[in-house]
Amino acid sequence: MIYSKVIGIGSFVPEKVLTNDELCGMVDTSDEWITSRTGIKERRIAGAGLTTSDIAAYAAKKAIKLSGLNNNDIDLVIAGTITPDMIFPSTSCIVQEKLGLKNAAAFDVSAGCSGFIYGLSIADSFIKSGKYKNVLVIGADLLSRITDYNDRATCVLFGDGGGAVVLTANSENSRGILSTHMHSEGGHDSILMLRAGGSLMPATHKTVDSGEHYIKMKGSELFKYAVNFLKDVAEEAIRFNALKPEDIDLFVPHQANIRIIEATAKKLHFPMEKVFVNVEKYGNTSSGSIPIALNEAYESGRLKEGNIVLIDAIGAGLTWASAIIRW
Ligand code: ACO
């Protein structure tokens, strides 16, 4: 049996900070409303020249360096993103070129905020099948480019950033990915989508004028799906591995909203000490959220070798997914 082991991790967020107080000067909102409803205090915003592939490449470079591999050792690049540099070519191909990963195949995964875990699951399957040995999995998004800064219901939530891991084939299961689970349920476009710019509604002056190139979201409807699906997919993973909730050393959920995180943790009977939270610093960075959080947990020493970590996310689609990793 072949297992996938994480041998490198890295993340990157742009320098520029956008605080709740600054947002108060842009839309009718308050620090009190944003903090109490979401837990977010600030988020990072990319400067004009920075693209998703830049964020992805900075994070990936750190992950590859930590892995000890050479660029030529990477066989496959998978990038979870809903904000690619352009519709095509894929952002993963652009990253491949930026980092000189000459021997790698590359493709993107569109699964909203579940993009990183979807990518991890695909990478794990390729490694287990023996097809690839060293896979770079990226989650990166630049949501400020698709956020309407006149819409107070969405603009307070989102930020920019990304992270990456390097997985390698390992013949022992002493460390590595123990399981992944992916789900989707179409038909929820009305609660979370970006409608224009595709084949349904190509970009026109009209689509731009009517703001159809921005995220549209029904937050309170999404909230209910989020808590239930995040709970279900975490329980599924725990059950699959014949573990008990208390066996999980660290829970790293998608960082969308502190109330969703707390409600999910409560349903799973996880004390908040076992839950990693950094939503206050970055808001929701979509596919970037989990690898940024994992990297911060690792760098701060909260995630140690041998720990059992559970990650889960929900995103547009709807999609939702989880993974359990022995770090
Ligand atoms: N400041 C002040 N008031 C606001 C703001 C704001 N920024 N935004 C909305 N409001 C108002 C609304 O207009 C509404 O006013 P009304 O009662 O007069 O109509 C009131 O606050 C309540 O609005 P709700 O939407 O019901 O507020 P709720 O408590 O549900 O919180 C929130 C909104 C934070 C968006 C919450 O629903 C949420 O987090 N949902 C999940 C969102 C999410 O996670 N999205 C990402 C998923 S994944 C992906 O793929 C991107």
Coordinates of C-alpha atoms and ligand atoms in Angstrom, one line a residue:
M1 CA 0.0 0.0 0.0
I2 CA 1.2 3.5 -0.8
Y3 CA 0.4 6.5 1.3
S4 CA 0.7 10.2 0.7
K5 CA 2.9 12.1 3.2
V6 CA 3.1 15.9 3.6
I7 CA 6.7 16.8 3.3
G8 CA 6.5 20.5 2.6
I9 CA 4.1 23.4 3.4
G10 CA 4.0 27.1 2.8
S11 CA 1.7 30.0 2.5
F12 CA 1.6 33.6 1.3
V13 CA -0.7 36.6 2.0
P14 CA -0.3 40.1 0.5
E15 CA 1.1 42.8 2.7
K16 CA -1.7 45.3 2.5
V17 CA -4.2 45.0 5.4
L18 CA -7.8 46.2 5.0
T19 CA -9.3 46.7 8.5
N20 CA -13.0 46.8 9.6
D21 CA -12.6 50.5 10.3
E22 CA -11.4 51.2 6.8
L23 CA -14.4 49.3 5.4
C24 CA -16.7 51.6 7.5
G25 CA -15.5 54.4 5.2
M26 CA -16.5 52.4 2.1
V27 CA -19.9 50.9 3.0
D28 CA -22.6 51.3 5.7
T29 CA -21.2 48.9 8.3
S30 CA -19.4 48.9 11.7
D31 CA -16.5 47.0 13.4
E32 CA -19.0 45.8 15.9
W33 CA -21.3 44.3 13.3
I34 CA -18.5 42.6 11.4
T35 CA -16.8 41.3 14.5
S36 CA -19.9 40.0 16.2
R37 CA -21.4 38.3 13.0
T38 CA -18.1 37.0 11.5
G39 CA -15.2 37.2 13.9
I40 CA -13.2 39.0 11.2
K41 CA -11.1 42.1 12.1
E42 CA -9.0 42.5 9.0
R43 CA -8.2 40.9 5.7
R44 CA -5.3 41.1 3.1
I45 CA -5.8 42.7 -0.2
A46 CA -3.5 42.2 -3.2
G47 CA -1.9 45.2 -4.9
A48 CA -2.7 45.9 -8.6
G49 CA 0.3 43.9 -10.0
L50 CA -0.3 40.7 -8.0
T51 CA -2.1 37.7 -9.5
T52 CA -3.4 34.4 -8.1
S53 CA -0.5 32.6 -9.8
D54 CA 1.9 34.9 -7.9
I55 CA 0.3 34.1 -4.6
A56 CA 0.3 30.4 -5.5
A57 CA 3.9 30.5 -6.7
Y58 CA 5.2 32.2 -3.5
A59 CA 3.5 29.7 -1.3
A60 CA 4.5 26.7 -3.5
K61 CA 8.2 27.9 -3.5
K62 CA 8.3 27.7 0.3
A63 CA 6.6 24.3 0.4
I64 CA 9.0 22.8 -2.2
K65 CA 12.0 24.3 -0.3
L66 CA 10.8 22.7 3.0
S67 CA 10.2 19.4 1.2
G68 CA 13.9 19.1 0.2
L69 CA 12.9 18.1 -3.3
N70 CA 14.2 19.7 -6.5
N71 CA 11.8 21.5 -8.8
N72 CA 12.4 18.7 -11.4
D73 CA 11.0 16.1 -8.9
I74 CA 7.5 17.5 -8.9
D75 CA 5.3 15.3 -11.1
L76 CA 2.0 17.1 -10.9
V77 CA 0.6 20.5 -9.9
I78 CA -3.0 20.8 -8.8
A79 CA -4.3 24.3 -8.0
G80 CA -7.7 24.8 -6.3
T81 CA -8.9 28.3 -7.2
I82 CA -12.0 30.1 -8.3
T83 CA -10.0 33.2 -9.2
P84 CA -7.6 32.0 -11.9
D85 CA -5.4 34.6 -13.6
M86 CA -7.5 34.0 -16.7
I87 CA -10.1 31.5 -17.9
F88 CA -7.3 29.6 -19.7
P89 CA -4.5 28.6 -19.6
S90 CA -4.9 27.2 -16.1
T91 CA -3.3 29.0 -13.1
S92 CA -1.4 25.7 -12.3
C93 CA 0.3 25.8 -15.7
I94 CA 1.3 29.4 -15.1
V95 CA 2.7 28.4 -11.7
Q96 CA 4.5 25.5 -13.3
E97 CA 6.3 27.9 -15.6
K98 CA 7.0 30.5 -12.9
L99 CA 8.7 27.9 -10.7
G100 CA 10.3 25.9 -13.6
L101 CA 8.6 22.6 -12.7
K102 CA 9.6 21.1 -16.0
N103 CA 8.4 17.5 -15.4
A104 CA 5.0 18.3 -14.0
A105 CA 1.5 17.9 -15.5
A106 CA -0.7 20.7 -14.2
F107 CA -4.4 21.5 -13.9
D108 CA -6.8 23.6 -11.8
V109 CA -9.8 22.5 -9.7
S110 CA -12.9 24.6 -9.3
A111 CA -14.7 23.6 -6.1
G112 CA -15.1 27.0 -4.4
C113 CA -13.7 27.0 -0.9
S114 CA -13.3 23.2 -1.0
G115 CA -10.8 23.6 -3.8
F116 CA -7.7 22.8 -1.7
I117 CA -9.2 19.6 -0.1
Y118 CA -10.5 18.5 -3.5
G119 CA -7.0 18.9 -4.8
L120 CA -5.5 17.0 -1.9
S121 CA -8.0 14.2 -2.4
I122 CA -7.1 14.0 -6.2
A123 CA -3.4 14.1 -5.4
D124 CA -3.8 11.4 -2.8
S125 CA -5.6 9.1 -5.3
F126 CA -2.9 9.6 -7.9
I127 CA -0.1 8.8 -5.4
K128 CA -2.0 5.8 -4.1
S129 CA -2.5 4.5 -7.6
G130 CA 1.3 4.7 -8.3
K131 CA 0.8 7.2 -11.1
Y132 CA 2.7 10.1 -9.5
K133 CA 5.2 10.3 -6.7
N134 CA 5.6 14.0 -5.8
V135 CA 2.5 16.2 -6.1
L136 CA 2.3 20.0 -5.4
V137 CA -1.2 20.9 -4.1
I138 CA -2.1 24.6 -4.0
G139 CA -5.1 26.5 -2.7
A140 CA -5.1 30.2 -3.7
D141 CA -7.6 32.9 -4.3
L142 CA -7.7 36.6 -4.9
L143 CA -11.3 37.2 -3.9
S144 CA -10.9 41.0 -3.8
R145 CA -10.9 41.0 -7.6
I146 CA -14.4 39.5 -7.7
T147 CA -15.8 41.3 -4.6
D148 CA -18.2 44.2 -4.9
Y149 CA -17.0 46.9 -2.5
N150 CA -20.4 48.5 -2.6
D151 CA -22.1 45.4 -1.3
R152 CA -21.8 45.4 2.5
A153 CA -23.2 41.9 2.8
T154 CA -20.2 40.3 1.0
C155 CA -17.3 42.8 1.0
V156 CA -16.6 42.5 4.7
L157 CA -16.1 38.7 4.4
F158 CA -13.4 38.1 1.8
G159 CA -9.6 38.4 1.5
D160 CA -6.7 37.3 -0.6
G161 CA -4.1 34.6 0.1
G162 CA -2.9 31.1 -0.6
G163 CA -1.0 28.1 0.6
A164 CA 0.5 24.9 -0.8
V165 CA 1.7 21.4 0.3
V166 CA 4.0 18.9 -1.3
L167 CA 2.9 15.3 -1.0
T168 CA 5.2 12.4 -1.6
A169 CA 4.6 8.6 -1.8
N170 CA 5.4 6.8 1.4
S171 CA 5.2 3.0 1.9
E172 CA 4.2 3.3 5.6
N173 CA 1.1 4.8 7.0
S174 CA 2.9 6.1 10.1
R175 CA 2.5 9.6 8.7
G176 CA 0.3 10.8 5.9
I177 CA -3.2 11.2 4.6
L178 CA -5.5 8.7 6.3
S179 CA -8.7 9.6 4.3
T180 CA -10.4 12.1 2.1
H181 CA -14.1 12.6 1.4
M182 CA -15.6 14.8 -1.3
H183 CA -19.3 15.7 -1.8
S184 CA -21.2 18.0 -4.1
E185 CA -24.8 19.1 -4.6
G186 CA -25.6 21.3 -7.6
G187 CA -28.6 23.5 -7.8
H188 CA -27.6 26.0 -5.2
D189 CA -26.4 28.7 -7.7
S190 CA -28.9 31.2 -6.2
I191 CA -27.2 31.2 -2.9
L192 CA -23.5 31.5 -4.0
M193 CA -22.3 32.3 -7.5
L194 CA -20.5 34.6 -9.9
R195 CA -22.7 34.5 -13.0
A196 CA -21.0 36.4 -15.8
G197 CA -17.8 35.8 -17.8
G198 CA -18.5 32.2 -18.8
S199 CA -20.5 30.6 -21.7
L200 CA -23.8 31.3 -20.0
M201 CA -23.3 35.1 -19.9
P202 CA -20.2 36.2 -21.7
A203 CA -18.7 39.5 -20.6
T204 CA -20.5 42.5 -22.1
H205 CA -20.8 46.2 -21.1
K206 CA -24.2 45.2 -19.7
T207 CA -22.8 42.4 -17.5
V208 CA -20.1 44.7 -16.2
D209 CA -22.6 47.6 -15.6
S210 CA -24.9 45.4 -13.7
G211 CA -22.1 44.0 -11.5
E212 CA -22.6 40.4 -12.6
H213 CA -18.8 39.8 -12.4
Y214 CA -19.0 40.0 -8.6
I215 CA -19.8 37.3 -6.0
K216 CA -23.5 37.1 -5.2
M217 CA -24.3 35.4 -2.0
K218 CA -27.3 34.7 0.3
G219 CA -25.3 34.5 3.5
S220 CA -27.9 33.3 6.0
E221 CA -29.1 30.4 3.7
L222 CA -25.5 29.4 3.2
F223 CA -24.8 29.5 6.9
K224 CA -27.2 26.7 7.6
Y225 CA -25.8 24.4 4.9
A226 CA -22.3 25.2 6.1
V227 CA -22.8 24.1 9.7
N228 CA -24.6 20.9 8.7
F229 CA -22.3 19.8 5.9
L230 CA -19.1 20.6 7.8
K231 CA -20.4 18.6 10.7
D232 CA -21.5 15.7 8.5
V233 CA -18.3 15.4 6.5
A234 CA -16.1 15.6 9.7
E235 CA -18.2 12.8 11.3
E236 CA -17.9 10.8 8.1
A237 CA -14.1 11.1 8.2
I238 CA -13.8 10.2 12.0
R239 CA -16.1 7.2 11.5
F240 CA -14.2 6.0 8.4
N241 CA -11.0 5.9 10.4
A242 CA -12.6 4.2 13.4
L243 CA -11.5 7.2 15.5
K244 CA -13.3 9.0 18.3
P245 CA -13.6 12.9 18.3
E246 CA -11.1 13.0 21.2
D247 CA -8.5 11.3 19.0
I248 CA -8.4 14.4 16.8
D249 CA -5.5 16.6 18.0
L250 CA -6.3 19.6 15.9
F251 CA -9.4 20.6 13.8
V252 CA -8.6 23.1 11.1
P253 CA -11.9 24.1 9.5
H254 CA -12.5 26.4 6.5
Q255 CA -12.0 30.0 7.9
A256 CA -15.2 31.7 6.7
N257 CA -16.9 32.9 9.9
I258 CA -16.2 32.3 13.6
R259 CA -19.9 31.5 14.2
I260 CA -19.9 28.7 11.6
I261 CA -16.6 27.4 13.1
E262 CA -17.9 27.5 16.7
A263 CA -21.3 26.0 15.8
T264 CA -19.6 23.1 13.9
A265 CA -17.1 22.5 16.7
K266 CA -20.0 22.4 19.2
K267 CA -21.9 19.8 17.2
L268 CA -18.8 17.7 16.9
H269 CA -18.0 18.1 20.7
F270 CA -14.6 19.6 20.0
P271 CA -13.4 22.0 22.6
M272 CA -12.3 25.3 21.0
E273 CA -8.8 24.7 22.3
K274 CA -8.6 22.0 19.6
V275 CA -9.8 24.2 16.8
F276 CA -7.4 26.4 14.8
V277 CA -8.8 29.8 14.1
N278 CA -7.2 32.7 12.2
V279 CA -10.3 34.1 10.4
E280 CA -9.9 37.3 12.4
K281 CA -6.7 38.1 10.4
Y282 CA -7.6 37.1 6.9
G283 CA -11.4 36.7 6.5
N284 CA -12.5 34.1 4.0
T285 CA -9.7 33.4 1.5
S286 CA -11.7 30.5 -0.2
S287 CA -9.2 27.8 -1.4
G288 CA -6.4 29.6 0.4
S289 CA -8.1 29.3 3.8
I290 CA -7.1 25.7 4.8
P291 CA -3.5 25.7 3.7
I292 CA -2.8 29.1 5.2
A293 CA -4.3 27.9 8.5
L294 CA -2.4 24.6 8.3
N295 CA 0.8 26.4 7.7
E296 CA 0.3 28.8 10.6
A297 CA -0.6 25.8 12.8
Y298 CA 2.6 24.1 11.7
E299 CA 4.9 27.2 12.0
S300 CA 3.5 28.1 15.4
G301 CA 4.1 24.6 16.8
R302 CA 0.4 23.7 17.3
L303 CA 0.7 21.0 14.6
K304 CA 3.4 18.6 15.6
E305 CA 4.7 15.4 14.0
G306 CA 2.4 12.5 14.7
N307 CA -0.6 14.7 15.4
I308 CA -3.9 13.7 13.9
V309 CA -5.4 16.7 12.1
L310 CA -8.9 17.0 10.6
I311 CA -9.6 19.6 7.9
D312 CA -12.9 20.4 6.3
A313 CA -14.4 23.0 4.0
I314 CA -17.6 24.0 2.2
G315 CA -17.8 26.1 -0.9
A316 CA -19.7 27.1 -4.0
G317 CA -21.3 24.3 -5.9
L318 CA -22.2 23.4 -3.3
T319 CA -19.1 21.3 -2.6
W320 CA -17.9 20.1 0.7
A321 CA -14.9 17.9 1.7
S322 CA -12.7 16.6 4.5
A323 CA -9.4 14.9 5.1
I324 CA -7.7 13.4 8.1
I325 CA -3.9 13.5 8.1
R326 CA -1.4 12.0 10.5
W327 CA 1.1 14.9 10.4
Ligands
ACO1 N1 -22.8 45.7 8.1 C1 -24.0 46.0 8.7 N2 -25.2 45.4 8.4 C2 -25.1 44.4 7.5 C3 -23.9 44.0 6.9 C4 -22.8 44.7 7.2 N3 -21.6 44.4 6.6 N4 -24.2 43.0 6.0 C5 -25.6 42.7 6.1 N5 -26.1 43.6 7.0 C6 -27.5 43.6 7.5 C7 -28.4 43.1 6.5 O1 -28.8 44.1 5.5 C8 -29.6 42.7 7.4 O2 -30.4 43.9 7.7 P1 -31.9 43.9 7.7 O3 -32.3 42.9 8.8 O4 -32.3 45.3 7.9 O5 -32.4 43.4 6.3 C9 -29.0 42.3 8.7 O6 -27.6 42.8 8.6 C10 -28.9 40.8 8.8 O7 -28.4 40.2 7.6 P2 -28.2 38.6 7.5 O8 -27.6 38.3 6.2 O9 -29.4 37.9 8.0 O10 -27.0 38.5 8.6 P3 -26.4 37.1 9.2 O11 -26.5 37.1 10.7 O12 -26.9 35.9 8.5 O13 -24.9 37.3 8.9 C11 -23.3 36.6 7.3 C12 -24.5 37.5 7.6 C13 -22.1 37.0 8.1 C14 -22.9 36.8 5.8 C15 -23.6 35.1 7.6 O14 -24.8 34.8 7.0 C16 -22.6 34.2 7.0 O15 -21.4 34.2 7.4 N6 -23.0 33.3 6.1 C17 -22.0 32.4 5.4 C18 -21.2 33.1 4.4 C19 -20.1 32.2 3.9 O16 -19.5 31.5 4.7 N7 -19.8 32.4 2.6 C20 -18.7 31.8 2.0 C21 -18.9 30.3 1.7 S1 -17.9 29.6 0.7 C22 -17.3 30.2 -0.8 O17 -17.2 29.4 -1.7 C23 -17.0 31.7 -1.1

